[in-house]
XYZ file of C-alpha atoms in Angstrom:
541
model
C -3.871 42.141 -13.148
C -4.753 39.762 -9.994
C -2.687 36.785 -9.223
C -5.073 34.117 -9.587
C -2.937 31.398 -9.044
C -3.958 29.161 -6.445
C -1.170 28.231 -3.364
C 0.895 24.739 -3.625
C -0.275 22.531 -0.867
C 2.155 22.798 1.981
C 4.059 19.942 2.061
C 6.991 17.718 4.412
C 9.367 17.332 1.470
C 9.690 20.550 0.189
C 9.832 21.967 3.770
C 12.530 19.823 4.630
C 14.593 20.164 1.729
C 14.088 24.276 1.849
C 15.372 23.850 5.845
C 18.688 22.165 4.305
C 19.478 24.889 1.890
C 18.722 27.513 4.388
C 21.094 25.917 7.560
C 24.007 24.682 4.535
C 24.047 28.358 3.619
C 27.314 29.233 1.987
C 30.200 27.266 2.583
C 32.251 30.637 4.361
C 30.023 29.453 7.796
C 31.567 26.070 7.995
C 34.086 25.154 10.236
C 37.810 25.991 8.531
C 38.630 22.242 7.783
C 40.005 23.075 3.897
C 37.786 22.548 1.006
C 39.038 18.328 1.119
C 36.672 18.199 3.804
C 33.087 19.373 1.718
C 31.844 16.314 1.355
C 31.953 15.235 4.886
C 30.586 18.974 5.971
C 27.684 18.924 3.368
C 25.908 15.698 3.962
C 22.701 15.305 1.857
C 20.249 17.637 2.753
C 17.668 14.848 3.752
C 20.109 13.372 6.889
C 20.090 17.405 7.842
C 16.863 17.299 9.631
C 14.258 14.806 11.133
C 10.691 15.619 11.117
C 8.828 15.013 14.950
C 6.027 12.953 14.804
C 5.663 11.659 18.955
C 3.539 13.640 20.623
C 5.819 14.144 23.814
C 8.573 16.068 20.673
C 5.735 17.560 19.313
C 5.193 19.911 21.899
C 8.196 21.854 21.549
C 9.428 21.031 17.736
C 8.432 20.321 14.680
C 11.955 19.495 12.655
C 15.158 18.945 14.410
C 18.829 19.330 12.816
C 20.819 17.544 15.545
C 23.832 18.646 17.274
C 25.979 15.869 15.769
C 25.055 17.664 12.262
C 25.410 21.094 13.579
C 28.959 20.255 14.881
C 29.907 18.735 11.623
C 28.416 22.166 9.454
C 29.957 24.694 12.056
C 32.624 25.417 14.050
C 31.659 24.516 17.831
C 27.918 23.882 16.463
C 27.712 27.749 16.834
C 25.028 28.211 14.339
C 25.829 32.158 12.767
C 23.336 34.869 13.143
C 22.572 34.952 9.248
C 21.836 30.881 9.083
C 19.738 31.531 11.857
C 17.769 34.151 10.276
C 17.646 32.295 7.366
C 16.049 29.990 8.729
C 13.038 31.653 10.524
C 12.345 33.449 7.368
C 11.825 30.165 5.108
C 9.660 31.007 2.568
C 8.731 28.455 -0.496
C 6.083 26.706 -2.665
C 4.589 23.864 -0.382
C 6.489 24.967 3.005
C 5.455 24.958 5.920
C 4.992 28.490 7.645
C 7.606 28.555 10.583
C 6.776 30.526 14.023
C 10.568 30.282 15.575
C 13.588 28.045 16.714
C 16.261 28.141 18.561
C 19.135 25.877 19.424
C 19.195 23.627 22.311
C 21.115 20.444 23.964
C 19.472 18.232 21.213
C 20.145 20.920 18.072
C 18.296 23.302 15.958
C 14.900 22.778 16.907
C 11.974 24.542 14.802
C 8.655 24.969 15.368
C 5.925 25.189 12.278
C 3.212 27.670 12.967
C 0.089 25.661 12.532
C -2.572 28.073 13.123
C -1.186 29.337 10.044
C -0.931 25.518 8.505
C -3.681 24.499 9.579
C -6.011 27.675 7.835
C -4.120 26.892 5.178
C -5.163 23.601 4.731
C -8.703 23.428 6.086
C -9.724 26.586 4.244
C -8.269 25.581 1.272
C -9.805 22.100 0.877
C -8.023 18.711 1.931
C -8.681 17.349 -1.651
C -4.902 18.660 -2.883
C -3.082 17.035 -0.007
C -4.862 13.621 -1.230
C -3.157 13.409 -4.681
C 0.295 11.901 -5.419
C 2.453 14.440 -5.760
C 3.085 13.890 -9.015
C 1.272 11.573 -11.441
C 3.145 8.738 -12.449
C 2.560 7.256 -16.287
C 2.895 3.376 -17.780
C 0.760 0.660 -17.885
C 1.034 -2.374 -14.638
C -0.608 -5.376 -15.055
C -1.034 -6.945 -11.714
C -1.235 -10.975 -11.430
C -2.175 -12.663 -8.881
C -0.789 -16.790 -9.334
C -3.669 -17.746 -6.923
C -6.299 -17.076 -9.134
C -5.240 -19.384 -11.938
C -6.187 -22.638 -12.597
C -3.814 -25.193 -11.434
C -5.704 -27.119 -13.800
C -8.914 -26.133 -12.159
C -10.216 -22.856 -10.963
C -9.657 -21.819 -7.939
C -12.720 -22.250 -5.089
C -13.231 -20.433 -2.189
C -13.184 -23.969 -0.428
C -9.733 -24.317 -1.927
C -8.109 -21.046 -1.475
C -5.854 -20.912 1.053
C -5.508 -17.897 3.813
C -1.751 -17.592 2.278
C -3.688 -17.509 -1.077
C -6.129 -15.170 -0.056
C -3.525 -12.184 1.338
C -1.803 -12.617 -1.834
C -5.123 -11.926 -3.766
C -5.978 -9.224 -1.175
C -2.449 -7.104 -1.654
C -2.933 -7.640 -5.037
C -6.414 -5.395 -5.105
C -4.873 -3.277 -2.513
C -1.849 -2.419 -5.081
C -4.029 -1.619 -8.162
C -5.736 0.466 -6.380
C -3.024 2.444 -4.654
C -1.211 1.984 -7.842
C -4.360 3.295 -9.759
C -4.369 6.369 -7.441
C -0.840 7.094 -9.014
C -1.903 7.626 -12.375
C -0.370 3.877 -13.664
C -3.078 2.608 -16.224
C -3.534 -0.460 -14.011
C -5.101 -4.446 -15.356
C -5.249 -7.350 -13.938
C -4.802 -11.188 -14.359
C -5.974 -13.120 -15.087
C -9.629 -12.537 -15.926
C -12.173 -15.526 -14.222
C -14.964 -16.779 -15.230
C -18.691 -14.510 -14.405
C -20.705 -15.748 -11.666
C -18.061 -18.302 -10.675
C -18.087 -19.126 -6.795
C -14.487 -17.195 -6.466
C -15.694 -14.199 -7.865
C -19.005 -14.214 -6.077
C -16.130 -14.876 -2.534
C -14.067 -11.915 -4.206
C -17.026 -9.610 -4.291
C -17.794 -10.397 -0.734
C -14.724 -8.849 0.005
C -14.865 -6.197 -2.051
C -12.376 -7.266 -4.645
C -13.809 -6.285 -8.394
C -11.884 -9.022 -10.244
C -12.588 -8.842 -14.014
C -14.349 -11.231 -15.855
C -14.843 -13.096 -18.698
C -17.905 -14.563 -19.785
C -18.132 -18.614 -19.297
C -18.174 -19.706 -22.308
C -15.062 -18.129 -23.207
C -11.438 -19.487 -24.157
C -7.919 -18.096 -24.379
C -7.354 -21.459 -26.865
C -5.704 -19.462 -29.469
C -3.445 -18.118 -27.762
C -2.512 -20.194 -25.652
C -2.053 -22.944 -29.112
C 0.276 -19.591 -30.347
C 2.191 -19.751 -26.644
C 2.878 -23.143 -27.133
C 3.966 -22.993 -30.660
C 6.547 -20.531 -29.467
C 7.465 -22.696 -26.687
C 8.737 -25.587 -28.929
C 10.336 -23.072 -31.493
C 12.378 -21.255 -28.388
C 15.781 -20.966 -28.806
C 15.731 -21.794 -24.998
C 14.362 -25.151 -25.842
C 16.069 -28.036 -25.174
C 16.166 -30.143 -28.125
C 18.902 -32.892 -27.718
C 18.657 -35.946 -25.389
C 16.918 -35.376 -22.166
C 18.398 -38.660 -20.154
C 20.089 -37.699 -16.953
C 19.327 -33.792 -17.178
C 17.748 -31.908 -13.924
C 14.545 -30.684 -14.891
C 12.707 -28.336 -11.874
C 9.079 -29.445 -13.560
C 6.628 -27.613 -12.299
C 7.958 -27.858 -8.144
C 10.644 -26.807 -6.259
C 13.119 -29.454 -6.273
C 15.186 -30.879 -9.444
C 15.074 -34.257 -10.643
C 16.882 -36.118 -13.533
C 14.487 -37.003 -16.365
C 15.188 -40.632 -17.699
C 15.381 -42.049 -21.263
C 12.327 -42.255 -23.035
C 9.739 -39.863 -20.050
C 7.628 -37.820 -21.702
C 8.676 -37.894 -25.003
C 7.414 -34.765 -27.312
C 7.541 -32.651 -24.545
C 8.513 -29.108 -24.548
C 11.717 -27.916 -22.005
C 13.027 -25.078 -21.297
C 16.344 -23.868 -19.865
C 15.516 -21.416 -17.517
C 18.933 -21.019 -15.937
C 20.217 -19.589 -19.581
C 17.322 -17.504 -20.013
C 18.266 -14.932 -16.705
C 22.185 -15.552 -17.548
C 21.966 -14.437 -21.192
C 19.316 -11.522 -20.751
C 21.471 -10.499 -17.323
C 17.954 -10.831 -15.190
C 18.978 -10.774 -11.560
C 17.649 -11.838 -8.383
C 16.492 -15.339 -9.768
C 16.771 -18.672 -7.915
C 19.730 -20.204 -9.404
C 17.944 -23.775 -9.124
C 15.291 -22.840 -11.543
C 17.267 -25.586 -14.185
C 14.761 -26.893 -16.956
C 11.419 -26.685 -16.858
C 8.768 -29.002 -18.399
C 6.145 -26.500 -19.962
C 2.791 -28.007 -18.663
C -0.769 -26.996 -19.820
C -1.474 -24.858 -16.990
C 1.656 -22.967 -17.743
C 0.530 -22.469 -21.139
C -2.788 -20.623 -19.707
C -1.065 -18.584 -17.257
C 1.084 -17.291 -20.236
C -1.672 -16.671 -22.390
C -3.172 -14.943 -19.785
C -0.756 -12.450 -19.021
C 0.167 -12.159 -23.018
C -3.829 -10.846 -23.605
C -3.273 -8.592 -20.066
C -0.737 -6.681 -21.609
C -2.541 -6.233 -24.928
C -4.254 -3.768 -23.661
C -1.347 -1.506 -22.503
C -0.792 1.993 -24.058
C 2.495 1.719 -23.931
C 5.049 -1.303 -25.580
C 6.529 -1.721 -22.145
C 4.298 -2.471 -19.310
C 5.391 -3.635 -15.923
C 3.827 -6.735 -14.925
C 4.409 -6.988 -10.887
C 3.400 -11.114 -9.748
C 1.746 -10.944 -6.044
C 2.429 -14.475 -5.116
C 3.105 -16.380 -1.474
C 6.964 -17.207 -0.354
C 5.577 -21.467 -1.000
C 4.431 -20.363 -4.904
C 7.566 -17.936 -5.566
C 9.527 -20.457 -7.282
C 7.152 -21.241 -9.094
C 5.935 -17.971 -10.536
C 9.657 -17.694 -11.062
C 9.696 -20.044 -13.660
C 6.231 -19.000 -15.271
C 8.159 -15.501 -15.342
C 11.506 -17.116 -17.262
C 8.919 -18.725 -19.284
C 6.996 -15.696 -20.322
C 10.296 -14.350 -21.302
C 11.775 -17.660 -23.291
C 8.534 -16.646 -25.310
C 10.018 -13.372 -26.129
C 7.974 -11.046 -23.711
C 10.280 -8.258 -22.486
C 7.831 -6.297 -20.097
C 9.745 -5.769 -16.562
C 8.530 -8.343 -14.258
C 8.428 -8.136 -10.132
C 7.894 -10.114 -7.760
C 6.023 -8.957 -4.836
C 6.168 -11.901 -2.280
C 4.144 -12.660 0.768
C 4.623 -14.513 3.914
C 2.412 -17.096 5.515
C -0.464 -17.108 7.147
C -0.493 -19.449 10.672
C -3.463 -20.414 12.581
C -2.276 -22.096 15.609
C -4.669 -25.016 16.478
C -6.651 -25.531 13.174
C -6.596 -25.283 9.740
C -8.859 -23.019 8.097
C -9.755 -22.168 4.348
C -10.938 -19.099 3.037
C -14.425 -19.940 2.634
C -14.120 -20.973 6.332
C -12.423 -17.872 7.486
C -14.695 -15.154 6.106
C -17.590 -17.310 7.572
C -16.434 -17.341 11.207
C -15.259 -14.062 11.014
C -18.872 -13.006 9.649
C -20.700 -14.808 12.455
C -18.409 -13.530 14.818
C -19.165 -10.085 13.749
C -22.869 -10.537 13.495
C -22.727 -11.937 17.004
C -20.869 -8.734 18.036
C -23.366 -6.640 16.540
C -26.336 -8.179 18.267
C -24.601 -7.803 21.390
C -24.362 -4.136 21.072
C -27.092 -2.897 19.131
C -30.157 -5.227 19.910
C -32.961 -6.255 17.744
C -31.733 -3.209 15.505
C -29.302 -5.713 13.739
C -31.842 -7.071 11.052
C -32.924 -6.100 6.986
C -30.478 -5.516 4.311
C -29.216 -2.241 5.390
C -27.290 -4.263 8.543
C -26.532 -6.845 5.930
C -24.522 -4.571 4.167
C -22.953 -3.370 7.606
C -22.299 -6.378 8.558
C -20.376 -7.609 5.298
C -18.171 -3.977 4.972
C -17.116 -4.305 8.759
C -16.505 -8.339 7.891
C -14.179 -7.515 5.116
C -12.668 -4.562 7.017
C -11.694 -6.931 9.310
C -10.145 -9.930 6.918
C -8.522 -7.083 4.745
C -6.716 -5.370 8.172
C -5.812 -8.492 9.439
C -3.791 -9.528 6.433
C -3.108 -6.580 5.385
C -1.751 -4.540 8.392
C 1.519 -6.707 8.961
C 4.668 -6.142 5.876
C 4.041 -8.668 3.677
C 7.374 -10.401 3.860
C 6.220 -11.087 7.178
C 4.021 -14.208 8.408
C 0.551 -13.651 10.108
C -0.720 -15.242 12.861
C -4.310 -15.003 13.310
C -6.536 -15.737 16.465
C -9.499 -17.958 14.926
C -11.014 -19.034 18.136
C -14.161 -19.164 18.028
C -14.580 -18.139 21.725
C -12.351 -15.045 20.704
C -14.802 -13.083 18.937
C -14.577 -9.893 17.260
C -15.133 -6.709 19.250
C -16.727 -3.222 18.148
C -14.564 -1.597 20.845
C -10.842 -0.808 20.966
C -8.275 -0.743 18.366
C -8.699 -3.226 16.716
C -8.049 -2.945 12.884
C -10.987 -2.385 10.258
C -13.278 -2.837 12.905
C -11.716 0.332 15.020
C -11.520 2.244 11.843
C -14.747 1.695 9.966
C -16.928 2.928 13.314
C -14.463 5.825 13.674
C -15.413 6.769 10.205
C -19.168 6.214 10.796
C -18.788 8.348 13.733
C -17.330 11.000 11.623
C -20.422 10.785 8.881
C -23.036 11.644 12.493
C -20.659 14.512 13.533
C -20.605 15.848 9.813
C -24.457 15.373 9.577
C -25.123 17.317 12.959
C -21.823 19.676 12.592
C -18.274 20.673 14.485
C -14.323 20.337 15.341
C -11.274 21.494 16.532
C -7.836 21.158 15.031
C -5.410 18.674 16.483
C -1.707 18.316 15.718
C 0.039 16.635 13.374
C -2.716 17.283 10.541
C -0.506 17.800 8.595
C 2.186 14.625 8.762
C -1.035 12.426 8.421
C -2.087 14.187 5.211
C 1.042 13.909 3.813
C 1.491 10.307 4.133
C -1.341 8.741 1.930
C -0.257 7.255 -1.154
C 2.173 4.925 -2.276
C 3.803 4.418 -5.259
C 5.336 0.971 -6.884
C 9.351 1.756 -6.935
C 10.226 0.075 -10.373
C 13.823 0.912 -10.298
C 16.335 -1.634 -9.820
C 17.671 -4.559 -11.325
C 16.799 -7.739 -8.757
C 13.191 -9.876 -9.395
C 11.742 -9.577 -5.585
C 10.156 -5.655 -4.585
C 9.584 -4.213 -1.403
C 7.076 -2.204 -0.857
C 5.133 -0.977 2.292
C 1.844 -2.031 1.393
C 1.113 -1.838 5.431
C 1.467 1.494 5.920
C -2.504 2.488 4.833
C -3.641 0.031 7.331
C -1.202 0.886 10.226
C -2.437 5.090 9.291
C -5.803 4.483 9.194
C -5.616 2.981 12.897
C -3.171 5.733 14.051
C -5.320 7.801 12.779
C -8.595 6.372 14.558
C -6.952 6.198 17.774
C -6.106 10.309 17.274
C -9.349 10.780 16.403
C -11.311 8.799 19.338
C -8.965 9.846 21.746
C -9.837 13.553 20.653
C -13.411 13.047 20.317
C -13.709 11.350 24.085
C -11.858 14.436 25.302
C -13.262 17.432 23.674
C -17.318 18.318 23.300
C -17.736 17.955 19.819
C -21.104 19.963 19.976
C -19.832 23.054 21.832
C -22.816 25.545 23.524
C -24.395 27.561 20.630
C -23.319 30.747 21.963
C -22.063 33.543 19.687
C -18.261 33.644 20.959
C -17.967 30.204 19.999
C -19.216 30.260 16.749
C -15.592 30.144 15.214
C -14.277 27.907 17.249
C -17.273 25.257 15.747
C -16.436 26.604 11.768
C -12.679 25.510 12.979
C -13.796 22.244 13.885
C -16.613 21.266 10.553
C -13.383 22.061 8.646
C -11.272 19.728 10.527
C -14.189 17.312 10.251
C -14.323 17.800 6.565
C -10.906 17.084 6.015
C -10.556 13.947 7.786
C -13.807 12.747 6.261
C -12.285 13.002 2.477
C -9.012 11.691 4.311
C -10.719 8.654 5.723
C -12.579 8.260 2.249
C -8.889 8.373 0.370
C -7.015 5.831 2.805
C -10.465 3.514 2.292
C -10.280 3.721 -1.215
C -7.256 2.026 -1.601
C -8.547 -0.841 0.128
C -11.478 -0.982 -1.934
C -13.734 -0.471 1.151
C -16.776 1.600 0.983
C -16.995 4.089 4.362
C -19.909 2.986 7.244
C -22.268 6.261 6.920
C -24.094 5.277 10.308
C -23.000 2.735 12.551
């Protein structure tokens, strides 16, 4: 009966860990140091080889086992005849076909044969090499601290550009997160047709909603009721003990302040429940309304969950991370026991003014409205270069915040005389009119392959790490914006280079199949990486 059982997509991972077993071989090859030494002659098989990825190395090799490992597996970094064959005949699920090696000054290079890889992946389909590779289950609620009311809602003439990268990574994750397979909510819900949502959706961010007239008041009346009933609570006299309120600094409360009110020892709730990575200052903490809400609003997130222990993972800046701190210790003084993260951001600098986010989306819409005009004419008008004009606008905002690890501060240029420019490298701009310019090459057909397909492929997707004990994660939440330029720059350096509508003669008529394939590819490529940053793709620019 016929094998109908379609390949694995080749893959980096398995083709480097297939490379180890082959050059560990058995342990008769390695240098005769006595069987003490095995650990230090089998190192783990992913320090055995390094995969290229500069184009200068990419000429010659693919992988490369060094000659400091080679030395340390055999004698006189003599690799044996059978190793050697070994390796030019790897075979696997998801490897990587390989045309030859050999061993030089550097070490065992390898080189992949990618006419082979590359049939293999334009032929069959790039839509494999765009899933995880394996689907991850469990429910994540995302919250993003800017978003609540502090009493009031936020405004878009009150978010700040710190603010607004926190609520921007925090769309960014779900989706990427989504894209894993996590069943993935988010908090907390705003109000329909509120100004921030109608600033969110400018952006692209789909924020859920709640209708206007409605409350979380019983549950947030249940929160509190909790509260005061928490072992946690702080019942006897309050004179001369160091509360952390609702700031960052401790204070001692006197006799007779806010009687009634509910504290909480925040410093016992991480010690006895063994939490790590929490700011030993956090002290006791005066439950205030606001509090109460955020609670409430992560308590009706989770309801929702499939599964009794969802991850909740807090997006906040570095200036609110003590504070979400404490709204976490809180959540769990109410007896909440979902793993909680802390995903923190840097700031955002803007030498020479201060700017909110209202203000920043506007100049950076003029600005690219002004660009627009400049290059395409009297063309820029009607709602179809509306729409242009607001993707490439938040293509812009999202790479610009986005595009730098988000430990790390931004500095953005807001000059006015600065502009924005169509041309160059320059972040979403760069990307979203290389990806319009692949939509007209796909509409009038072509393409050739170009190297490191493959690498590129294999890098979309991330996955929230959940493993370990401490509060903060880090997680490179860059890398889709930093790929997506690499990416463009590969592609518009190949497309200035190359005629992407080749003569129609016969002879070349498989050399243009080769390239729509290639085209193809990158185009559901593009469409993936885009995804996760909620953007829709520029179809003609």
């Amino acid at each position: 009966m016929e094998n109908t059982a379609q390949p694995s997509p080749l893959r980096i991972t398995p083709t480097v860990r297939a490379l180890s077993s082959a050059l560990r071989g058995k342990r008769d090859h390695v240098s005769d140091c006595g069987r003490a030494n095995a650990v230090r002659l089998f190192p783990e098989p992913d320090k055995l080889w390094f995969k290229e990825s500069s184009a200068k190395n990419l000429r010659n090799r693919d992988f490369l086992s060094p000659t400091t490992m080679l030395n340390t597996l055999f004698a006189d970094g003599q690799v044996p005849p059978v190793i050697m064959s070994r390796v030019l005949s790897l075979r696997g699920c998801g490897v990587l076909p390989v045309a030859g090696g050999e061993v030089m000054g550097e070490g065992l290079r390898v080189r992949v044969d990618r006419a082979a890889a590359f049939r293999a992946v334009l032929m069959g389909g790039a839509t494999e090499y765009l899933k995880p590779f394996s689907e991850r289950q469990g429910c994540v609620v995302v919250n993003c601290p800017a978003l609540h009311p502090k009493p009031n809602l936020p405004t878009p003439e009150t978010l700040t550009l710190g603010q607004l990268r926190t609520v921007l990574l925090a769309d960014h994750m779900g989706a990427l997160l989504t894209r894993q397979g996590f069943s993935v909510s988010f908090c907390p819900k705003l109000p329909e047709d509120s100004d921030i949502i109608t600033f969110l959706q400018t952006l692209g961010v789909d924020w859920p909603t709640a209708p206007a007239s409605w409350t979380n008041e019983e549950r947030e009346e249940k929160i509190q009721e909790v509260l005061e009933n928490s072992v946690y609570r702080e019942r006897d006299g309050g004179r001369g003990r160091r509360t952390s309120g609702g700031g960052g600094g401790g204070r001692k409360v006197e006799e007779g302040e806010d009687e009634g009110a509910v504290r909480v020892n925040l410093k016992r709730v991480f010690q006895e429940e063994g939490l790590l990575g929490y700011d030993p200052s956090l002290g006791t903490c005066t439950v205030q309304r606001d509090s109460v809400s955020h609670l409430a609003q992560l308590d009706l997130a989770t309801t929702d969950c499939t599964v009794s222990m969802a991850t909740a993972l807090h997006v906040t800046s570095c200036q609110d991370e003590f504070r979400q701190q404490q709204i976490a210790m809180l959540w769990r003084a109410t007896g909440a026991t979902h793993t909680q993260r802390h995903l923190v951001c840097g700031p955002v600098k803007t030498p020479g003014c201060q700017l909110t986010a209202a203000q920043y989306l506007q100049l950076r819409r003029g600005q690219m409205k002004e660009a627009s005009e400049m290059k395409y004419g009297d063309q820029v008008e009607g709602q179809t270069w509306d729409d242009i004009i607001r993707v490439m606008t938040s293509a812009t905002v999202r790479f610009e915040l986005l595009s730098t690890v988000h430990t790390s501060p931004v500095t953005l240029d807001v000059q006015r005389e600065g502009g924005v420019s169509t041309k160059g490298p320059r972040g979403g701009v760069f990307v979203m009119y290389n990806c319009a310019r692949l939509h007209t090459l796909l509409f009038n057909s072509l393409m050739e392959c170009e190297n490191g397909l493959i690498s590129l492929l294999d890098q979309s997707g991330q996955a929230l790490d959940c493993e370990g004990g401490g509060a903060r994660v880090n997680i490179k939440t860059e890398q889709i914006c930093k790929f997506l330029v690499s990416l463009s720059k590969d592609f518009s350096s190949y497309y200035n280079r190359v005629h992407v509508l080749g003569e129609p003669l016969p002879h070349l008529f498989n050399q243009m199949f080769c390239r729509l394939y290639l085209l193809r590819a990158l185009r559901e490529l593009y469409h993936s990486a885009l995804e996760t940053l909620n953007l829709p793709p520029i179809r003609q620019l």
